[in-house]
mmCIF file of C-alpha atoms and ligand atoms in Angstrom:
data_model
loop_
_atom_site.group_PDB
_atom_site.id
_atom_site.type_symbol
_atom_site.label_atom_id
_atom_site.label_comp_id
_atom_site.label_asym_id
_atom_site.label_seq_id
_atom_site.Cartn_x
_atom_site.Cartn_y
_atom_site.Cartn_z
ATOM 1 C CA MET A 540 0.000 0.000 0.000
ATOM 2 C CA LEU A 541 2.482 2.598 -1.204
ATOM 3 C CA MET A 542 -0.166 5.304 -1.705
ATOM 4 C CA ALA A 543 -2.378 4.891 1.366
ATOM 5 C CA GLY A 544 -3.741 8.280 2.455
ATOM 6 C CA LYS A 545 -2.817 9.981 -0.816
ATOM 7 C CA THR A 546 -5.199 11.595 -3.287
ATOM 8 C CA ALA A 547 -4.312 11.571 -6.971
ATOM 9 C CA LEU A 548 -5.883 13.243 -9.993
ATOM 10 C CA VAL A 549 -5.405 11.337 -13.262
ATOM 11 C CA THR A 550 -6.448 12.931 -16.553
ATOM 12 C CA GLY A 551 -7.454 10.765 -19.489
ATOM 13 C CA ALA A 552 -8.379 8.070 -16.969
ATOM 14 C CA ALA A 553 -11.153 6.433 -18.989
ATOM 15 C CA ASN A 554 -8.851 4.436 -21.240
ATOM 16 C CA GLY A 555 -5.403 3.007 -21.848
ATOM 17 C CA ILE A 556 -2.485 4.301 -19.815
ATOM 18 C CA GLY A 557 -4.535 6.666 -17.628
ATOM 19 C CA GLU A 558 -6.928 3.868 -16.713
ATOM 20 C CA GLY A 559 -3.935 1.650 -15.866
ATOM 21 C CA ILE A 560 -2.453 4.362 -13.658
ATOM 22 C CA ALA A 561 -5.758 4.880 -11.836
ATOM 23 C CA ARG A 562 -6.156 1.134 -11.263
ATOM 24 C CA LEU A 563 -2.670 0.707 -9.816
ATOM 25 C CA PHE A 564 -3.011 3.837 -7.653
ATOM 26 C CA VAL A 565 -6.215 2.352 -6.204
ATOM 27 C CA ASN A 566 -4.516 -0.996 -5.609
ATOM 28 C CA GLU A 567 -1.823 0.920 -3.733
ATOM 29 C CA GLY A 568 -4.433 2.515 -1.467
ATOM 30 C CA ALA A 569 -4.887 5.946 -3.088
ATOM 31 C CA ARG A 570 -8.085 7.941 -3.385
ATOM 32 C CA VAL A 571 -8.435 8.876 -7.043
ATOM 33 C CA TRP A 572 -10.005 11.687 -8.986
ATOM 34 C CA LEU A 573 -10.650 10.623 -12.559
ATOM 35 C CA LEU A 574 -11.023 13.183 -15.317
ATOM 36 C CA ASP A 575 -11.874 12.484 -18.947
ATOM 37 C CA LYS A 576 -14.053 13.800 -21.735
ATOM 38 C CA GLU A 577 -15.627 10.372 -22.401
ATOM 39 C CA PRO A 578 -18.475 9.993 -19.870
ATOM 40 C CA LYS A 579 -19.566 6.412 -20.565
ATOM 41 C CA LYS A 580 -16.177 4.752 -20.286
ATOM 42 C CA LEU A 581 -15.229 6.963 -17.343
ATOM 43 C CA GLU A 582 -18.346 5.844 -15.454
ATOM 44 C CA LEU A 583 -17.487 2.233 -16.198
ATOM 45 C CA VAL A 584 -13.950 2.575 -14.829
ATOM 46 C CA ALA A 585 -15.112 4.565 -11.779
ATOM 47 C CA GLY A 586 -17.853 1.995 -11.095
ATOM 48 C CA GLU A 587 -15.407 -0.924 -11.239
ATOM 49 C CA LEU A 588 -12.972 0.808 -8.899
ATOM 50 C CA ARG A 589 -15.738 1.668 -6.423
ATOM 51 C CA LYS A 590 -16.815 -1.991 -6.418
ATOM 52 C CA GLN A 591 -13.287 -2.762 -5.195
ATOM 53 C CA GLY A 592 -13.972 -0.423 -2.271
ATOM 54 C CA ALA A 593 -11.950 2.481 -3.654
ATOM 55 C CA SER A 594 -12.682 6.127 -2.948
ATOM 56 C CA VAL A 595 -13.251 7.536 -6.429
ATOM 57 C CA GLU A 596 -14.462 10.892 -7.730
ATOM 58 C CA MET A 597 -14.962 11.472 -11.427
ATOM 59 C CA ARG A 598 -15.478 14.547 -13.582
ATOM 60 C CA VAL A 599 -16.244 14.801 -17.266
ATOM 61 C CA ALA A 600 -14.338 17.700 -18.808
ATOM 62 C CA ASP A 601 -12.615 18.582 -22.052
ATOM 63 C CA LEU A 602 -9.053 19.624 -21.237
ATOM 64 C CA SER A 603 -9.008 21.968 -24.203
ATOM 65 C CA ARG A 604 -11.686 24.124 -22.530
ATOM 66 C CA THR A 605 -10.446 26.253 -19.672
ATOM 67 C CA GLU A 606 -13.863 26.742 -18.016
ATOM 68 C CA GLU A 607 -14.636 23.016 -18.024
ATOM 69 C CA VAL A 608 -11.277 22.176 -16.433
ATOM 70 C CA GLU A 609 -11.632 24.933 -13.832
ATOM 71 C CA SER A 610 -15.135 23.882 -12.913
ATOM 72 C CA ALA A 611 -14.150 20.181 -12.655
ATOM 73 C CA ILE A 612 -10.970 20.624 -10.629
ATOM 74 C CA ASN A 613 -12.182 23.452 -8.390
ATOM 75 C CA GLY A 614 -15.308 21.375 -7.716
ATOM 76 C CA LEU A 615 -13.159 18.433 -6.665
ATOM 77 C CA PHE A 616 -11.088 20.637 -4.375
ATOM 78 C CA ARG A 617 -14.260 22.051 -2.779
ATOM 79 C CA GLN A 618 -15.669 18.564 -2.273
ATOM 80 C CA THR A 619 -12.612 16.735 -0.975
ATOM 81 C CA GLY A 620 -10.089 19.457 -0.177
ATOM 82 C CA ALA A 621 -6.903 17.526 -0.687
ATOM 83 C CA LEU A 622 -4.597 16.597 -3.522
ATOM 84 C CA ASP A 623 -1.135 15.031 -3.412
ATOM 85 C CA VAL A 624 -0.497 13.866 -6.971
ATOM 86 C CA LEU A 625 -1.412 15.179 -10.417
ATOM 87 C CA VAL A 626 -0.872 12.969 -13.465
ATOM 88 C CA ASN A 627 -1.184 14.917 -16.721
ATOM 89 C CA ASN A 628 -1.816 11.922 -18.934
ATOM 90 C CA ALA A 629 -4.572 12.783 -21.439
ATOM 91 C CA GLY A 630 -3.364 13.260 -24.976
ATOM 92 C CA ILE A 631 -4.353 12.934 -28.632
ATOM 93 C CA ASP A 632 -2.230 11.939 -31.625
ATOM 94 C CA PRO A 633 -4.172 12.360 -34.881
ATOM 95 C CA ARG A 634 -1.835 11.520 -37.744
ATOM 96 C CA GLN A 635 -1.552 14.212 -40.409
ATOM 97 C CA PRO A 636 1.131 14.897 -43.052
ATOM 98 C CA PHE A 637 2.718 18.238 -42.187
ATOM 99 C CA LEU A 638 2.208 19.627 -45.703
ATOM 100 C CA GLU A 639 -1.550 19.117 -45.311
ATOM 101 C CA MET A 640 -1.778 20.147 -41.679
ATOM 102 C CA LYS A 641 -4.141 23.045 -41.037
ATOM 103 C CA GLU A 642 -3.362 25.511 -38.273
ATOM 104 C CA GLU A 643 -6.505 24.381 -36.404
ATOM 105 C CA GLN A 644 -5.237 20.796 -36.401
ATOM 106 C CA TRP A 645 -1.851 21.906 -35.065
ATOM 107 C CA SER A 646 -3.506 24.058 -32.423
ATOM 108 C CA GLU A 647 -5.959 21.376 -31.321
ATOM 109 C CA VAL A 648 -3.151 18.941 -30.457
ATOM 110 C CA LEU A 649 -1.138 21.588 -28.609
ATOM 111 C CA ASN A 650 -4.279 22.740 -26.827
ATOM 112 C CA VAL A 651 -5.037 19.282 -25.414
ATOM 113 C CA ASN A 652 -1.563 17.800 -24.895
ATOM 114 C CA LEU A 653 0.322 20.857 -23.657
ATOM 115 C CA ASN A 654 -2.252 23.456 -22.608
ATOM 116 C CA GLY A 655 -4.384 20.777 -20.927
ATOM 117 C CA ALA A 656 -1.430 19.885 -18.703
ATOM 118 C CA TYR A 657 -0.807 23.592 -18.088
ATOM 119 C CA ARG A 658 -4.452 24.156 -17.075
ATOM 120 C CA CYS A 659 -4.529 21.287 -14.566
ATOM 121 C CA THR A 660 -1.123 22.148 -13.129
ATOM 122 C CA ARG A 661 -2.055 25.829 -12.813
ATOM 123 C CA LEU A 662 -5.057 24.845 -10.687
ATOM 124 C CA ALA A 663 -3.218 22.271 -8.546
ATOM 125 C CA ALA A 664 0.001 24.237 -7.946
ATOM 126 C CA PRO A 665 -1.388 26.765 -5.395
ATOM 127 C CA TYR A 666 -2.672 23.848 -3.266
ATOM 128 C CA PHE A 667 0.674 22.126 -3.498
ATOM 129 C CA VAL A 668 2.448 25.359 -2.501
ATOM 130 C CA GLN A 669 0.095 25.785 0.460
ATOM 131 C CA GLN A 670 0.725 22.265 1.745
ATOM 132 C CA ARG A 671 4.426 22.392 0.878
ATOM 133 C CA ALA A 672 4.155 19.099 -0.989
ATOM 134 C CA GLY A 673 2.965 17.839 -4.343
ATOM 135 C CA LYS A 674 3.929 15.490 -7.133
ATOM 136 C CA VAL A 675 3.274 16.366 -10.762
ATOM 137 C CA ILE A 676 3.803 13.661 -13.376
ATOM 138 C CA ASN A 677 3.602 14.588 -17.052
ATOM 139 C CA ILE A 678 3.124 11.890 -19.665
ATOM 140 C CA SER A 679 5.182 12.735 -22.748
ATOM 141 C CA SER A 680 6.264 10.245 -25.438
ATOM 142 C CA VAL A 681 9.350 8.444 -26.700
ATOM 143 C CA THR A 682 8.541 9.909 -30.122
ATOM 144 C CA PHE A 683 10.170 13.134 -28.907
ATOM 145 C CA TYR A 684 13.577 11.422 -28.983
ATOM 146 C CA TRP A 685 13.456 10.158 -32.539
ATOM 147 C CA GLY A 686 10.770 12.224 -34.254
ATOM 148 C CA MET A 687 7.873 10.636 -36.078
ATOM 149 C CA LYS A 688 6.409 11.499 -39.425
ATOM 150 C CA TYR A 689 2.812 12.723 -39.623
ATOM 151 C CA LEU A 690 2.984 13.722 -35.954
ATOM 152 C CA ALA A 691 4.817 17.075 -36.003
ATOM 153 C CA HIS A 692 2.173 18.675 -33.751
ATOM 154 C CA TYR A 693 2.134 15.726 -31.335
ATOM 155 C CA VAL A 694 5.921 15.384 -31.086
ATOM 156 C CA ALA A 695 6.261 19.154 -30.583
ATOM 157 C CA SER A 696 3.682 19.016 -27.777
ATOM 158 C CA LYS A 697 5.438 16.088 -26.112
ATOM 159 C CA GLY A 698 8.823 17.829 -26.262
ATOM 160 C CA ALA A 699 7.229 20.923 -24.776
ATOM 161 C CA LEU A 700 5.964 18.825 -21.870
ATOM 162 C CA ILE A 701 9.556 17.838 -21.083
ATOM 163 C CA GLY A 702 10.556 21.522 -21.136
ATOM 164 C CA PHE A 703 7.556 22.384 -18.952
ATOM 165 C CA THR A 704 8.613 19.640 -16.516
ATOM 166 C CA ARG A 705 12.142 21.012 -16.198
ATOM 167 C CA ALA A 706 11.223 24.683 -15.819
ATOM 168 C CA LEU A 707 8.480 23.958 -13.305
ATOM 169 C CA ALA A 708 10.693 21.616 -11.289
ATOM 170 C CA ARG A 709 13.292 24.388 -11.114
ATOM 171 C CA GLU A 710 10.713 26.967 -10.036
ATOM 172 C CA LEU A 711 8.602 24.975 -7.564
ATOM 173 C CA GLY A 712 11.277 22.866 -5.875
ATOM 174 C CA GLU A 713 11.555 25.374 -3.034
ATOM 175 C CA PHE A 714 7.972 24.450 -2.087
ATOM 176 C CA ASN A 715 8.831 20.738 -2.010
ATOM 177 C CA ILE A 716 6.908 20.217 -5.248
ATOM 178 C CA HIS A 717 8.290 17.482 -7.476
ATOM 179 C CA VAL A 718 7.724 17.637 -11.227
ATOM 180 C CA ASN A 719 8.743 14.684 -13.348
ATOM 181 C CA CYS A 720 7.900 13.177 -16.684
ATOM 182 C CA ILE A 721 7.559 9.769 -18.329
ATOM 183 C CA THR A 722 8.117 8.989 -22.005
ATOM 184 C CA PRO A 723 6.175 5.804 -22.805
ATOM 185 C CA GLY A 724 7.270 3.734 -25.798
ATOM 186 C CA ALA A 725 4.810 1.650 -27.816
ATOM 187 C CA ILE A 726 2.222 0.711 -25.222
ATOM 188 C CA GLN A 727 -0.328 -2.052 -25.719
ATOM 189 C CA THR A 728 -3.740 -0.451 -25.313
ATOM 190 C CA GLU A 729 -7.225 -1.017 -26.661
ATOM 191 C CA ARG A 730 -6.935 2.046 -28.877
ATOM 192 C CA GLU A 731 -3.623 0.857 -30.305
ATOM 193 C CA SER A 732 -5.219 -2.443 -31.346
ATOM 194 C CA GLN A 733 -7.621 -0.434 -33.542
ATOM 195 C CA THR A 734 -4.832 1.254 -35.511
ATOM 196 C CA VAL A 735 -1.800 -1.051 -35.351
ATOM 197 C CA THR A 736 -1.669 -4.628 -36.669
ATOM 198 C CA PRO A 737 -0.087 -7.385 -34.530
ATOM 199 C CA GLU A 738 2.689 -7.573 -37.146
ATOM 200 C CA GLN A 739 3.478 -3.862 -36.764
ATOM 201 C CA ALA A 740 3.461 -4.186 -32.975
ATOM 202 C CA GLY A 741 5.808 -7.165 -33.314
ATOM 203 C CA GLU A 742 8.231 -5.083 -35.377
ATOM 204 C CA VAL A 743 8.595 -2.629 -32.498
ATOM 205 C CA VAL A 744 9.080 -5.422 -29.966
ATOM 206 C CA ALA A 745 11.914 -6.734 -32.149
ATOM 207 C CA LEU A 746 13.646 -3.350 -31.779
ATOM 208 C CA GLN A 747 13.222 -3.318 -27.994
ATOM 209 C CA SER A 748 15.832 -4.776 -25.700
ATOM 210 C CA LEU A 749 13.039 -6.407 -23.670
ATOM 211 C CA ARG A 750 11.213 -8.676 -26.113
ATOM 212 C CA ARG A 751 7.666 -8.169 -24.849
ATOM 213 C CA ARG A 752 4.892 -5.641 -25.207
ATOM 214 C CA ILE A 753 5.091 -2.765 -22.749
ATOM 215 C CA LEU A 754 1.791 -2.361 -20.900
ATOM 216 C CA PRO A 755 -0.086 0.464 -19.158
ATOM 217 C CA LEU A 756 0.917 -1.309 -15.928
ATOM 218 C CA ASP A 757 4.598 -0.699 -16.763
ATOM 219 C CA ILE A 758 3.906 3.040 -16.986
ATOM 220 C CA ALA A 759 1.709 2.931 -13.879
ATOM 221 C CA ARG A 760 4.486 1.339 -11.821
ATOM 222 C CA VAL A 761 6.851 4.189 -12.650
ATOM 223 C CA CYS A 762 4.030 6.611 -11.783
ATOM 224 C CA VAL A 763 3.760 5.020 -8.338
ATOM 225 C CA PHE A 764 7.497 5.567 -7.904
ATOM 226 C CA LEU A 765 7.204 9.220 -8.981
ATOM 227 C CA ALA A 766 4.059 9.754 -6.865
ATOM 228 C CA THR A 767 5.494 8.546 -3.561
ATOM 229 C CA GLU A 768 8.386 9.191 -1.214
ATOM 230 C CA LEU A 769 10.351 6.567 -3.153
ATOM 231 C CA SER A 770 11.247 9.434 -5.511
ATOM 232 C CA ASP A 771 11.644 12.240 -2.951
ATOM 233 C CA GLY A 772 15.123 13.033 -4.244
ATOM 234 C CA VAL A 773 14.058 13.179 -7.891
ATOM 235 C CA THR A 774 12.690 16.195 -9.785
ATOM 236 C CA GLY A 775 12.869 17.669 -13.265
ATOM 237 C CA GLN A 776 13.578 14.229 -14.733
ATOM 238 C CA THR A 777 12.140 12.272 -17.630
ATOM 239 C CA VAL A 778 11.986 8.488 -17.331
ATOM 240 C CA ASN A 779 11.850 6.543 -20.566
ATOM 241 C CA VAL A 780 9.613 3.442 -20.270
ATOM 242 C CA ASP A 781 9.850 1.684 -23.633
ATOM 243 C CA GLY A 782 11.354 -1.727 -22.973
ATOM 244 C CA GLY A 783 14.782 -0.548 -24.029
ATOM 245 C CA TRP A 784 13.821 0.648 -27.514
ATOM 246 C CA ILE A 785 15.500 4.058 -27.414
ATOM 247 C CA MET A 786 18.424 4.272 -25.004
ATOM 248 C CA HIS A 787 18.500 7.884 -24.016
HETATM 249 N N1 NAD B 2195 -0.165 4.312 -26.117
HETATM 250 C C1 NAD B 2195 1.075 4.595 -26.446
HETATM 251 O O1 NAD B 2195 1.761 3.807 -27.091
HETATM 252 C C2 NAD B 2195 1.686 5.908 -26.006
HETATM 253 C C3 NAD B 2195 3.037 6.123 -26.273
HETATM 254 C C4 NAD B 2195 3.631 7.315 -25.857
HETATM 255 C C5 NAD B 2195 2.865 8.258 -25.192
HETATM 256 N N2 NAD B 2195 1.556 8.032 -24.956
HETATM 257 C C6 NAD B 2195 0.802 9.079 -24.246
HETATM 258 O O2 NAD B 2195 0.152 8.522 -23.142
HETATM 259 C C7 NAD B 2195 -1.070 9.214 -22.888
HETATM 260 C C8 NAD B 2195 -2.211 8.212 -22.846
HETATM 261 O O3 NAD B 2195 -2.264 7.547 -24.094
HETATM 262 P P1 NAD B 2195 -3.184 6.274 -24.351
HETATM 263 O O4 NAD B 2195 -2.501 5.455 -25.363
HETATM 264 O O5 NAD B 2195 -3.619 5.678 -23.078
HETATM 265 O O6 NAD B 2195 -4.426 6.977 -25.081
HETATM 266 P P2 NAD B 2195 -5.984 6.613 -25.080
HETATM 267 O O7 NAD B 2195 -6.559 7.265 -26.282
HETATM 268 O O8 NAD B 2195 -6.184 5.161 -24.886
HETATM 269 O O9 NAD B 2195 -6.502 7.371 -23.782
HETATM 270 C C9 NAD B 2195 -6.443 8.761 -23.722
HETATM 271 C C10 NAD B 2195 -7.584 9.263 -22.849
HETATM 272 O O10 NAD B 2195 -7.516 10.698 -22.825
HETATM 273 C C11 NAD B 2195 -8.838 11.206 -23.027
HETATM 274 N N3 NAD B 2195 -8.784 12.517 -23.656
HETATM 275 C C12 NAD B 2195 -8.356 12.808 -24.900
HETATM 276 N N4 NAD B 2195 -8.525 14.112 -25.149
HETATM 277 C C13 NAD B 2195 -9.076 14.650 -24.037
HETATM 278 C C14 NAD B 2195 -9.514 15.952 -23.697
HETATM 279 N N5 NAD B 2195 -9.450 16.969 -24.568
HETATM 280 N N6 NAD B 2195 -10.028 16.157 -22.475
HETATM 281 C C15 NAD B 2195 -10.144 15.138 -21.582
HETATM 282 N N7 NAD B 2195 -9.752 13.885 -21.856
HETATM 283 C C16 NAD B 2195 -9.238 13.641 -23.078
HETATM 284 C C17 NAD B 2195 -9.538 10.186 -23.926
HETATM 285 O O11 NAD B 2195 -10.942 10.270 -23.828
HETATM 286 C C18 NAD B 2195 -8.961 8.877 -23.409
HETATM 287 O O12 NAD B 2195 -9.759 8.332 -22.384
HETATM 288 C C19 NAD B 2195 -1.199 10.241 -24.007
HETATM 289 O O13 NAD B 2195 -0.736 11.490 -23.574
HETATM 290 C C20 NAD B 2195 -0.298 9.688 -25.087
HETATM 291 O O14 NAD B 2195 0.197 10.686 -25.943
HETATM 292 C C21 NAD B 2195 0.937 6.887 -25.355
#
């Protein structure tokens, strides 16, 4: 029970990596706040966790809309009054050749992936300052290290998250606020299975040092490390969790 007594907010918690993080946090004794824009799946996940006896709050909000994020997170603070961990996980990666990319498409990805993390962190940071403790975990991507075609907007947003992590860690360290980042590799999720064939997934595994699929649980385990006192001496860092694909 590494997270007993802690409260954690996970964005993008209705699916994939965010869902995996929320599930492991609950298994480790945390109270969780789940935020996502997909109400049906979010209710399903929240319901399952509550059946396990977990303390779960959920809010439906679109991270690209400031008012929705403010209303969701301020409402959670009013209701429960405590937060220890913020995981900025939600993200989108619509593939688009750069030469055909419209400015709205570029902006939409930056608005969710980068500005969404900014919005949540901006709301949580004053509480963390007040309590002289807080752990922020940003979910970036391994694609930042090697670039990826048709994802210029996404890769730019994920690199910016690493910059955001470093600058914020530098600025908020004096308040005992830790800010770290994870770059997942190719993670086996439900959504991935809709866009990537088993053969394509196998090609990535062949490039990894560890010859197995990397799972949401692998990311969640590193989140537990970064969310607890296990990482009290660590801030401003980015941990690559890709099975030894890119050695950075
Ligand atoms: N899956 C991978 O292989 C992989 C690799 C590297 C990085 N990542 C990053 O990990 C994070 C999670 O990815 P995933 O694969 O679990 O994705 P996913 O699509 O399975 O889940 C993302 C969740 O975020 C939510 N979301 C999207 N836009 C939102 C918005 N505007 N407001 C609120 N919620 C929103 C979705 O509804 C969904 O539940 C993303 O930031 C992604 O870029 C994933």
